[in-house]
PDB file of C-alpha atoms in Angstrom:
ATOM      1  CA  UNK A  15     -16.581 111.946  83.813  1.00 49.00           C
ATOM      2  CA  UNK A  16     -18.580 113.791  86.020  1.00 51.00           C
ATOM      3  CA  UNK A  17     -21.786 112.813  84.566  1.00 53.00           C
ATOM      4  CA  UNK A  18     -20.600 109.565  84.631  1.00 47.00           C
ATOM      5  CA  UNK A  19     -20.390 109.443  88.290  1.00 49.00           C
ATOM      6  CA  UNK A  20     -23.261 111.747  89.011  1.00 53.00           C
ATOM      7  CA  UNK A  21     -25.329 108.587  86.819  1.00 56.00           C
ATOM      8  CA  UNK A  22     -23.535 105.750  89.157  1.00 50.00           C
ATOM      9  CA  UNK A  23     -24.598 107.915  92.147  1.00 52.00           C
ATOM     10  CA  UNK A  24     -28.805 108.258  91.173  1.00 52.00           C
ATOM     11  CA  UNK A  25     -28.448 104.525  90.207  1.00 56.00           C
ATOM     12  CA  UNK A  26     -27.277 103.331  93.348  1.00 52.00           C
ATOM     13  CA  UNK A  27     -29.606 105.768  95.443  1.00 54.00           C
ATOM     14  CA  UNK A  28     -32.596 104.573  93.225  1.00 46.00           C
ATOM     15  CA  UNK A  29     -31.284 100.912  94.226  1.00 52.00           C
ATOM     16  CA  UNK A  30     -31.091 101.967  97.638  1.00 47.00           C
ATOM     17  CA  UNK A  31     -34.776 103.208  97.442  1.00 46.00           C
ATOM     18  CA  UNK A  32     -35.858  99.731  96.074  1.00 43.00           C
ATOM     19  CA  UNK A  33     -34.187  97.659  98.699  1.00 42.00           C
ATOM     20  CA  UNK A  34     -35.816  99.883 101.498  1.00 42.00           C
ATOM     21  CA  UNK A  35     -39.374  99.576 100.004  1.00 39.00           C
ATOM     22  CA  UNK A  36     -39.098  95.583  99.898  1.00 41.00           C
ATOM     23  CA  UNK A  37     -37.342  95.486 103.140  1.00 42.00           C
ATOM     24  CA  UNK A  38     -40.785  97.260 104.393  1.00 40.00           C
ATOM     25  CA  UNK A  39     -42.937  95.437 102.101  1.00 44.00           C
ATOM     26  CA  UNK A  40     -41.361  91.768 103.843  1.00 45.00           C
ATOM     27  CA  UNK A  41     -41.679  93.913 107.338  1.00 45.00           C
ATOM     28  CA  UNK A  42     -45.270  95.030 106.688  1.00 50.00           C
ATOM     29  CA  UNK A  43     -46.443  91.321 105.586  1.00 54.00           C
ATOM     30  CA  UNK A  44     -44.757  89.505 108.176  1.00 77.00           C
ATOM     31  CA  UNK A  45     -46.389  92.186 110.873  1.00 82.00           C
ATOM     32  CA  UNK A  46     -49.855  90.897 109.148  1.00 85.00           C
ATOM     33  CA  UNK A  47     -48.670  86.971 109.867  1.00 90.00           C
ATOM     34  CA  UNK A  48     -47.475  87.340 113.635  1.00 92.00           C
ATOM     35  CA  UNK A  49     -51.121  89.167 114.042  1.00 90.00           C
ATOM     36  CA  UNK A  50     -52.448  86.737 112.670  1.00 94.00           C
ATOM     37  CA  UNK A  51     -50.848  83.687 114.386  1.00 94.00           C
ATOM     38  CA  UNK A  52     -51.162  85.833 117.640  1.00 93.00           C
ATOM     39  CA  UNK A  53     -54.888  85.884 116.737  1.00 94.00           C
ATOM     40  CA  UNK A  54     -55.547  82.147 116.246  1.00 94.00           C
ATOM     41  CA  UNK A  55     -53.932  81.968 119.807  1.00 94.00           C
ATOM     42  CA  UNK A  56     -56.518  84.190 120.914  1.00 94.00           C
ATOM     43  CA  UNK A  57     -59.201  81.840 120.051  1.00 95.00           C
ATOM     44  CA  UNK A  58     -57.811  78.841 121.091  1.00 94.00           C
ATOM     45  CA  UNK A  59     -56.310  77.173 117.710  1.00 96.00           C
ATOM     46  CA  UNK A  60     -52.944  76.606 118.890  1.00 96.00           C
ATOM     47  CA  UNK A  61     -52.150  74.392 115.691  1.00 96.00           C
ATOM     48  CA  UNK A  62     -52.666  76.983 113.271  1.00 96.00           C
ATOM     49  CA  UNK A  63     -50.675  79.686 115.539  1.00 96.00           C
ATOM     50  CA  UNK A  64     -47.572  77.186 115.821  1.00 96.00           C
ATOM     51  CA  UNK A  65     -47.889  76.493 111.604  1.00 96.00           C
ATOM     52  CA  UNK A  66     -47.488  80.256 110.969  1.00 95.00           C
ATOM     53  CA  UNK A  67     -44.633  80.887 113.846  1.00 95.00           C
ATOM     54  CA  UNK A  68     -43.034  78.007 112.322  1.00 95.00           C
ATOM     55  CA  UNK A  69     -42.527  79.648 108.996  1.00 94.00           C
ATOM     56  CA  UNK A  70     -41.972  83.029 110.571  1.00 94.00           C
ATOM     57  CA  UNK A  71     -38.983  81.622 112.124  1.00 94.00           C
ATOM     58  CA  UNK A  72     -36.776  80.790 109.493  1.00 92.00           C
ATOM     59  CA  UNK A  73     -36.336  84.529 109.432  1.00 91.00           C
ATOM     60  CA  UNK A  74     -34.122  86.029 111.994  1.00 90.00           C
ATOM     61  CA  UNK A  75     -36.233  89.443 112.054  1.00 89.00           C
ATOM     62  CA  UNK A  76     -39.019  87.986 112.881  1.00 92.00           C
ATOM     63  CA  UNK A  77     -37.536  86.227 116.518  1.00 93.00           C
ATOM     64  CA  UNK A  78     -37.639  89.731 118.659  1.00 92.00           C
ATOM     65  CA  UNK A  79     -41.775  89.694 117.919  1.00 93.00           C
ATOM     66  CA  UNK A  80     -42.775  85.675 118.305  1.00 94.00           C
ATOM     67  CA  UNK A  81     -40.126  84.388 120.274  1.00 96.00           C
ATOM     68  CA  UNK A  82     -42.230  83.697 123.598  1.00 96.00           C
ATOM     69  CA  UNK A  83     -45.506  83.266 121.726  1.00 96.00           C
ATOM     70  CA  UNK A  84     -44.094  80.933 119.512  1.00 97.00           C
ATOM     71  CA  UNK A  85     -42.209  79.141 122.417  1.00 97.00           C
ATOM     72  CA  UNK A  86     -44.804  78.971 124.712  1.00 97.00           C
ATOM     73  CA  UNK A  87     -47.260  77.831 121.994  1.00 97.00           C
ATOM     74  CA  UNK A  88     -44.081  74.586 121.423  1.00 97.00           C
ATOM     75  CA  UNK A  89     -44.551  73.642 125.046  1.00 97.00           C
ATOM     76  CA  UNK A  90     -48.326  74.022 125.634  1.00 96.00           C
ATOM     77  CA  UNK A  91     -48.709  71.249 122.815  1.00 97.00           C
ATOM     78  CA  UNK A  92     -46.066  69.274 124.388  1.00 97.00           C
ATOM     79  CA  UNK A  93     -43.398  69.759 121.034  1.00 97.00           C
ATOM     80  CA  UNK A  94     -40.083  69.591 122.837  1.00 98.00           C
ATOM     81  CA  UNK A  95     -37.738  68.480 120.201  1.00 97.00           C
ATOM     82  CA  UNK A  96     -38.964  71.596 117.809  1.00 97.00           C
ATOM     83  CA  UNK A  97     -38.419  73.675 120.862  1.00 98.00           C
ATOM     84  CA  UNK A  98     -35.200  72.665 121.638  1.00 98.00           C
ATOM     85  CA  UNK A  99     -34.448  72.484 117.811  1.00 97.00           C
ATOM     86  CA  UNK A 100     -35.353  76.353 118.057  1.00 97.00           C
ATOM     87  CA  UNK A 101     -33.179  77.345 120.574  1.00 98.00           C
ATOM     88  CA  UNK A 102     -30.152  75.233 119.079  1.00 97.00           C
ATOM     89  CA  UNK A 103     -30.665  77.416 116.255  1.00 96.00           C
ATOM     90  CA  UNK A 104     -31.104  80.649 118.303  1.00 97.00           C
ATOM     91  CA  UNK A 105     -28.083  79.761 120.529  1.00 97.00           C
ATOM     92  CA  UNK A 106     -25.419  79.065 117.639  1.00 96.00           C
ATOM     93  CA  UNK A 107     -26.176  82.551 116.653  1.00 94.00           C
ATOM     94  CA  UNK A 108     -26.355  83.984 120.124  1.00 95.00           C
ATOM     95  CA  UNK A 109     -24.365  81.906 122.499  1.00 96.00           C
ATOM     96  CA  UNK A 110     -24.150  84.206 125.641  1.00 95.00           C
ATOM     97  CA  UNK A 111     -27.881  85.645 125.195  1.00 97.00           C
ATOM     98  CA  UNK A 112     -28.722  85.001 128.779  1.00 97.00           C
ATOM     99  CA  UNK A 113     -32.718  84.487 128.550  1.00 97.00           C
ATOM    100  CA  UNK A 114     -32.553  81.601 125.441  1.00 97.00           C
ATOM    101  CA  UNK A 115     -30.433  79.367 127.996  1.00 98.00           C
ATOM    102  CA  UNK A 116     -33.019  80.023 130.534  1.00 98.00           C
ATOM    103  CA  UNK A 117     -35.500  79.208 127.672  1.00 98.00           C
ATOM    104  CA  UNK A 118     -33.608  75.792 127.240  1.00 98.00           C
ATOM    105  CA  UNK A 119     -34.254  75.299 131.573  1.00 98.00           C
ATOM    106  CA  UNK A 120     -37.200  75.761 131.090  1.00 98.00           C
ATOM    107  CA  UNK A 121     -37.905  73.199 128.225  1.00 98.00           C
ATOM    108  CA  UNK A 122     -36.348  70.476 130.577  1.00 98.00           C
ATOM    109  CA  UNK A 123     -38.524  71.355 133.479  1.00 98.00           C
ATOM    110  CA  UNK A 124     -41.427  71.760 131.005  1.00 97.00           C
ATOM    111  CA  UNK A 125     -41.209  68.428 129.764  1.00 97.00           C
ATOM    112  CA  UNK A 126     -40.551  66.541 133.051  1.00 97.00           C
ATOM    113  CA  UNK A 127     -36.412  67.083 133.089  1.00 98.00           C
ATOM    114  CA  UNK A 128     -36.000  68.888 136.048  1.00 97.00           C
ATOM    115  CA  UNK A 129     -32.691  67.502 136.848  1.00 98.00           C
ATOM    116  CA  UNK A 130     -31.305  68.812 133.373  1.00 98.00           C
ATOM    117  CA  UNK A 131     -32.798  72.434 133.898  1.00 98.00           C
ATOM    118  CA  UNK A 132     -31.990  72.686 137.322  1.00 98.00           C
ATOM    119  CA  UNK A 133     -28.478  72.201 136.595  1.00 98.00           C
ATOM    120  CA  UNK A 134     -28.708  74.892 133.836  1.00 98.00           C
ATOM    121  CA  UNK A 135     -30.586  77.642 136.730  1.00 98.00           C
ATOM    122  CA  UNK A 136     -27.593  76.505 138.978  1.00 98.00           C
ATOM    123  CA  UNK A 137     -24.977  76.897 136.416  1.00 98.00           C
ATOM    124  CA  UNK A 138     -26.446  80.548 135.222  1.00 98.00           C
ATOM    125  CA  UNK A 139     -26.593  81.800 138.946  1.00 98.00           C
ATOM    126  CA  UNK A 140     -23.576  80.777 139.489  1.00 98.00           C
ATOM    127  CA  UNK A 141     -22.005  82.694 136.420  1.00 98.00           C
ATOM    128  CA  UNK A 142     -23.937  85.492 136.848  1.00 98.00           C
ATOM    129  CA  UNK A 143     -24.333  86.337 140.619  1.00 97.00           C
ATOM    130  CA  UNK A 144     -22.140  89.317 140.475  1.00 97.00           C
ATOM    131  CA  UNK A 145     -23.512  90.909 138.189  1.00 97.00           C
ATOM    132  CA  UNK A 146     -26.764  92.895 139.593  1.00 97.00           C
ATOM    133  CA  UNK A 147     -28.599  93.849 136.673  1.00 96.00           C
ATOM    134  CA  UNK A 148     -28.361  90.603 134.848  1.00 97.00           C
ATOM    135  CA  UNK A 149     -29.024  88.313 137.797  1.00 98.00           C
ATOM    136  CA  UNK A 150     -32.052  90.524 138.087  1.00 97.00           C
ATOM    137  CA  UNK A 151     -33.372  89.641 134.615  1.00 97.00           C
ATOM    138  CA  UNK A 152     -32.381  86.399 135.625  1.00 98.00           C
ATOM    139  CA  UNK A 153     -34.984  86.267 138.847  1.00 98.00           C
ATOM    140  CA  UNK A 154     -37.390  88.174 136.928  1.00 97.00           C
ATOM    141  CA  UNK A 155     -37.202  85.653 134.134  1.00 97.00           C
ATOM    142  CA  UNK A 156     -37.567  82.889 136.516  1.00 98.00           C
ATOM    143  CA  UNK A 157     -40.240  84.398 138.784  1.00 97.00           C
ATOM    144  CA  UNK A 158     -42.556  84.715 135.867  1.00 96.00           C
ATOM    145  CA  UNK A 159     -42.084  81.405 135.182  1.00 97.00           C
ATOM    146  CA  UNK A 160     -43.531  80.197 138.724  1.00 95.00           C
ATOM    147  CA  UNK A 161     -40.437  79.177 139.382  1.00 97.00           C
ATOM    148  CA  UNK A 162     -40.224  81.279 142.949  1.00 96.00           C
ATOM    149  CA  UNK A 163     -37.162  79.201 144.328  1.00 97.00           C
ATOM    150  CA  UNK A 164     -34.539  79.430 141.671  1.00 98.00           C
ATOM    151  CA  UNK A 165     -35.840  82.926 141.649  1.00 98.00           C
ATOM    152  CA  UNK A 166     -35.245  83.547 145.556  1.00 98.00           C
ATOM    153  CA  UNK A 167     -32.031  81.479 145.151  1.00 98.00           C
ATOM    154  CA  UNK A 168     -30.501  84.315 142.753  1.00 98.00           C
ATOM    155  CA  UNK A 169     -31.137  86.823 144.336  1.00 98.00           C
ATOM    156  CA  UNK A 170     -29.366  85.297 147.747  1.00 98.00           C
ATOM    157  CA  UNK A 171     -26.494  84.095 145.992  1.00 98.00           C
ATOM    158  CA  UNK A 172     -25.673  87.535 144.534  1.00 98.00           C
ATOM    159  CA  UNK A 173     -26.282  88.893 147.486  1.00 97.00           C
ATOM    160  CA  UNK A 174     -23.769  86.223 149.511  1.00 97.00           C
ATOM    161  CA  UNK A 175     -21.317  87.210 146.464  1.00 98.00           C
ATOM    162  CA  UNK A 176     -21.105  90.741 146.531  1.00 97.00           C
ATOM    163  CA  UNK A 177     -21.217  90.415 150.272  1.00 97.00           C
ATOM    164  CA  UNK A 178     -24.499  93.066 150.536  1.00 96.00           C
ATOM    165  CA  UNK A 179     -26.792  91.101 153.157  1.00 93.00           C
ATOM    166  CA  UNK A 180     -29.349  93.910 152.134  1.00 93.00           C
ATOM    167  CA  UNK A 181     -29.519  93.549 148.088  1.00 96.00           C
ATOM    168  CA  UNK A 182     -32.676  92.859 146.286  1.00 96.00           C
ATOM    169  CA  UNK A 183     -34.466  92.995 149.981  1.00 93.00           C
ATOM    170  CA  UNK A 184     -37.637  94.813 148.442  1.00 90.00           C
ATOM    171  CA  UNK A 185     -37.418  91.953 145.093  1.00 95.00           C
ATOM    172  CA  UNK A 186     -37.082  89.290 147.883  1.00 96.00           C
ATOM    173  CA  UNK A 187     -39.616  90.547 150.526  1.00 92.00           C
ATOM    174  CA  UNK A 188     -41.993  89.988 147.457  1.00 92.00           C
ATOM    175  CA  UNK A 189     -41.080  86.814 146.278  1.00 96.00           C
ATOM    176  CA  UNK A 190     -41.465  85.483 149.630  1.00 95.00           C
ATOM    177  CA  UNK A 191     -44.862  86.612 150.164  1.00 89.00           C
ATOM    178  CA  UNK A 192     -45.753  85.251 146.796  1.00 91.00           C
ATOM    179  CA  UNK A 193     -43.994  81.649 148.606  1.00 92.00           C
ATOM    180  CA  UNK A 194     -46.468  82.107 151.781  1.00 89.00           C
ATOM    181  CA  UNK A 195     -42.747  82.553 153.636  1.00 91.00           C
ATOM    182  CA  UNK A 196     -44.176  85.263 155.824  1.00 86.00           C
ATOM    183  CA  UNK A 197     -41.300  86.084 158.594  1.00 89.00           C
ATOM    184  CA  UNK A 198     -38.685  86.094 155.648  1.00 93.00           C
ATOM    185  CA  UNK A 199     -40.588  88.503 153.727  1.00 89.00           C
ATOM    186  CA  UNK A 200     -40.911  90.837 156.987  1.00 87.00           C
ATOM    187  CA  UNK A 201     -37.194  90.966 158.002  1.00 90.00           C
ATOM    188  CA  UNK A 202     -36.746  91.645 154.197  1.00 91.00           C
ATOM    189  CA  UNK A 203     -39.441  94.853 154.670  1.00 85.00           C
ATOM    190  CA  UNK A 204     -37.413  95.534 157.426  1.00 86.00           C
ATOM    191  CA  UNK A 205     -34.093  95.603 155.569  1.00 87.00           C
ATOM    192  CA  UNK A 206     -35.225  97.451 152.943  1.00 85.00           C
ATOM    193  CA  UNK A 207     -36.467 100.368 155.675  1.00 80.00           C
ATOM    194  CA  UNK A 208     -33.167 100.121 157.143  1.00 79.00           C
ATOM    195  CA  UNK A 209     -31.560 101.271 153.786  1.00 78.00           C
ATOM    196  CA  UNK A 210     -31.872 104.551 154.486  1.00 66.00           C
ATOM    197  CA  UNK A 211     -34.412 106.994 156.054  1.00 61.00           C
ATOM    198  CA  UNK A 212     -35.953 108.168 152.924  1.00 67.00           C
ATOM    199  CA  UNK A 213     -37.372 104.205 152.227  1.00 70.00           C
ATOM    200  CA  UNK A 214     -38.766 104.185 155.604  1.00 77.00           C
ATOM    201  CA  UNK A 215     -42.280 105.987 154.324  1.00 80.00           C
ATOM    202  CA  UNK A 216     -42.101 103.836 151.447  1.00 77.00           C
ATOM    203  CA  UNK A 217     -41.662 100.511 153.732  1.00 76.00           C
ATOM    204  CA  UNK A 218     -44.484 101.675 156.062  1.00 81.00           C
ATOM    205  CA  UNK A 219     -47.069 102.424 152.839  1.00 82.00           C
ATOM    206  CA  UNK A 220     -46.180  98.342 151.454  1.00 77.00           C
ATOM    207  CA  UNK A 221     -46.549  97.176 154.855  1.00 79.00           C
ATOM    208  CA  UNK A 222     -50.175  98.719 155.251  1.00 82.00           C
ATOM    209  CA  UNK A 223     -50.800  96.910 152.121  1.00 81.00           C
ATOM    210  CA  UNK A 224     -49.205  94.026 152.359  1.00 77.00           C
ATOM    211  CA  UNK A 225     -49.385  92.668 155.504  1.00 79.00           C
ATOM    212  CA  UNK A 226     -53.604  92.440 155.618  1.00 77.00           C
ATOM    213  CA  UNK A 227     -53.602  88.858 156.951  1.00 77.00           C
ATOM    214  CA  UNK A 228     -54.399  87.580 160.689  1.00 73.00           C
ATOM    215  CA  UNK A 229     -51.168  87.853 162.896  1.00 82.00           C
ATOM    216  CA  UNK A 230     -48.690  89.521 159.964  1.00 83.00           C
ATOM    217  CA  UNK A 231     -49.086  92.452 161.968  1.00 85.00           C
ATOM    218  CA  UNK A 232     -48.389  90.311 165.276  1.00 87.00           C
ATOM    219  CA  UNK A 233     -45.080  88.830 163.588  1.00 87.00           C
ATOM    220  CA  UNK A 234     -43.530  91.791 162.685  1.00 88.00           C
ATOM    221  CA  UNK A 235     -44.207  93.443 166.265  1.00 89.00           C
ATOM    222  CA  UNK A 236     -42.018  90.349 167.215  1.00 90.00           C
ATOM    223  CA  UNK A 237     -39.421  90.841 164.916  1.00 91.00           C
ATOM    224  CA  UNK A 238     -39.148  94.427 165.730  1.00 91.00           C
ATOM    225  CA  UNK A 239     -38.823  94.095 169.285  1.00 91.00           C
ATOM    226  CA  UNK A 240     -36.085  91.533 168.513  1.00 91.00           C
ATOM    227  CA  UNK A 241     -34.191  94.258 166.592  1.00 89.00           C
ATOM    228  CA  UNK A 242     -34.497  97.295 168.611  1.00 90.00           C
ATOM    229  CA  UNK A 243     -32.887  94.355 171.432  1.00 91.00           C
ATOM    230  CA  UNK A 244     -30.041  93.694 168.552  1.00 90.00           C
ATOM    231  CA  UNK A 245     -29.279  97.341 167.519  1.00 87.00           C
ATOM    232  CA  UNK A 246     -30.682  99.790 170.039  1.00 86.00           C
ATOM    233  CA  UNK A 247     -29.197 102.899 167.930  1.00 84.00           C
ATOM    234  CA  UNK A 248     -31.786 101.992 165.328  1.00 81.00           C
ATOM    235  CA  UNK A 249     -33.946 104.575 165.462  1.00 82.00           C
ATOM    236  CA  UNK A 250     -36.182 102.992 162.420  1.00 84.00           C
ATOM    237  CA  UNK A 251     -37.186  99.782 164.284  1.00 85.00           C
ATOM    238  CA  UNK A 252     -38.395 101.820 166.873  1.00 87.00           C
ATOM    239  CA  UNK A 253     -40.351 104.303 164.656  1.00 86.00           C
ATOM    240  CA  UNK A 254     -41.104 101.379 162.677  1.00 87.00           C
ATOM    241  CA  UNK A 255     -42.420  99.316 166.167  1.00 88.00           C
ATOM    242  CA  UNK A 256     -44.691 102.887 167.121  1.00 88.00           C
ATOM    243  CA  UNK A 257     -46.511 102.754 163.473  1.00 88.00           C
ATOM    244  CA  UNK A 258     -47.604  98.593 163.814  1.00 87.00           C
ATOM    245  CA  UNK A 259     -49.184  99.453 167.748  1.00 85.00           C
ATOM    246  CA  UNK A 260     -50.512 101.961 166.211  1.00 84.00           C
ATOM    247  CA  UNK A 261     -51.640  99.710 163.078  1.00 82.00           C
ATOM    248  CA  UNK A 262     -53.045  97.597 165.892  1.00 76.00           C
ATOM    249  CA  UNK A 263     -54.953 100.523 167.456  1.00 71.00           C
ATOM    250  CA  UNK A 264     -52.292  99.717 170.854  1.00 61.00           C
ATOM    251  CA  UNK A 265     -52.025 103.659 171.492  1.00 51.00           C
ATOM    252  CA  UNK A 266     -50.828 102.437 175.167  1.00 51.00           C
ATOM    253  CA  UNK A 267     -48.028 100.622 173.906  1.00 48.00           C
ATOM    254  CA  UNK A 268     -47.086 103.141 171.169  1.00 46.00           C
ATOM    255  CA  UNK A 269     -47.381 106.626 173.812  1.00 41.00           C
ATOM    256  CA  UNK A 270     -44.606 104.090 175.651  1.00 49.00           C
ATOM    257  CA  UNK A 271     -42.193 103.514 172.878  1.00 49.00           C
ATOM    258  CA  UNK A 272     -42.678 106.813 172.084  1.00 49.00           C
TER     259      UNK A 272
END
């Protein structure tokens, strides 16, 4: 008997040796095909790229490593009904994965629908806003996607939600200088220095890089001023104000705030 079950036990492990060496055999091919299709993108021939990711995915394994190439590659040569066939598929398996509904916005806004994706932005905001870390991914998804607004819009409505007027401030002080929105992205600088004394250094070092063009330097002098006239206690708008005369080579103005 027990040789009997010692045999059933080096069969199975010998099976379970087999399986494994396929499974890395299909892994190790399939790594060959996505180089290659991410190759023929590399030169140019789109075609070919999108006739290899096609194949590739009928196999679920093979979504995690060609899913934007292969997407992207659908809506630079204008195929939206594959690419919305794709997702379909990707969807019925994942239902709640939050970045293939943004993938299926952004095939309606690709293809001229903006109505249809802008409801689905809206919608996923709205479902999403109090949640930090996935309304994040959400911005982030939708910032890289130049689509700056929707991103901007997130990030406000979480913050309106959770009732935090200074959430995201550092995300948003970027994303408006990336809009050309300059005063919004100072008071946003500013909110994120307000956070707390150690982010004050921090705020002071993005400023000096930041804020490089004529009269950014001018605007937030403004806005400080305005502050230290809102919250007096505030000892950071007035250490804050001292650096930008100082920025501005004003040592007058900053020995008298001093």
């Amino acid at each position: 008997y027990n040789i009997y079950i010692n045999t059933l036990i080096i069969r199975a492990t010998h099976m379970c040796i087999l399986l494994l060496l396929i499974s890395f055999s299909l892994f190790s091919q399939n790594q060959s095909e996505i180089q290659l299709a991410n190759e023929y993108l590399l030169k140019g021939d789109k075609r070919k790229a999108l006739e290899i990711f096609r194949e590739l995915a009928k196999n679920d394994t093979n979504v995690p490593f060609i899913h934007n190439n292969y997407l992207n590659t659908l809506l630079d040569l204008n195929d939206f009904s594959e690419a919305h066939a794709y997702l379909k598929k990707l969807l019925k398996r994942d239902p709640e994965n939050i970045i293939y509904n943004l993938d299926v916005g952004f095939i309606y806004v690709s293809s001229g629908e903006a109505a249809k994706g802008d409801k689905i932005f809206k919608d996923l905001i709205s479902k999403y806003k109090e949640n930090v870390s996935l309304i994040k991914m959400l911005s982030d998804y939708l910032a890289s996607k130049t689509l700056g607004e929707y991103s901007i819009l997130a990030l406000n409505e979480s913050r309106k939600s959770l009732e935090n007027p200074v959430l995201f401030s550092f995300e948003l002080a970027m994303l408006y200088r990336i809009q050309g929105q300059r005063e919004k992205m100072i008071e946003e600088y500013l909110n994120y220095a307000n956070q707390n004394s150690g982010t004050i250094q921090n705020a002071k070092n993005m400023m000096q890089i930041l804020l490089t063009k004529p009269g950014e330097l001018e605007v937030l002098e403004k806005i400080l001023y305005e502050r230290i006239r809102q919250f007096p206690d505030a000892d950071v708008y007035s250490d804050l104000l001292i650096w930008v005369t100082m920025q501005q080579k004003n040592f007058g103005a900053s020995f008298t705030q001093a």
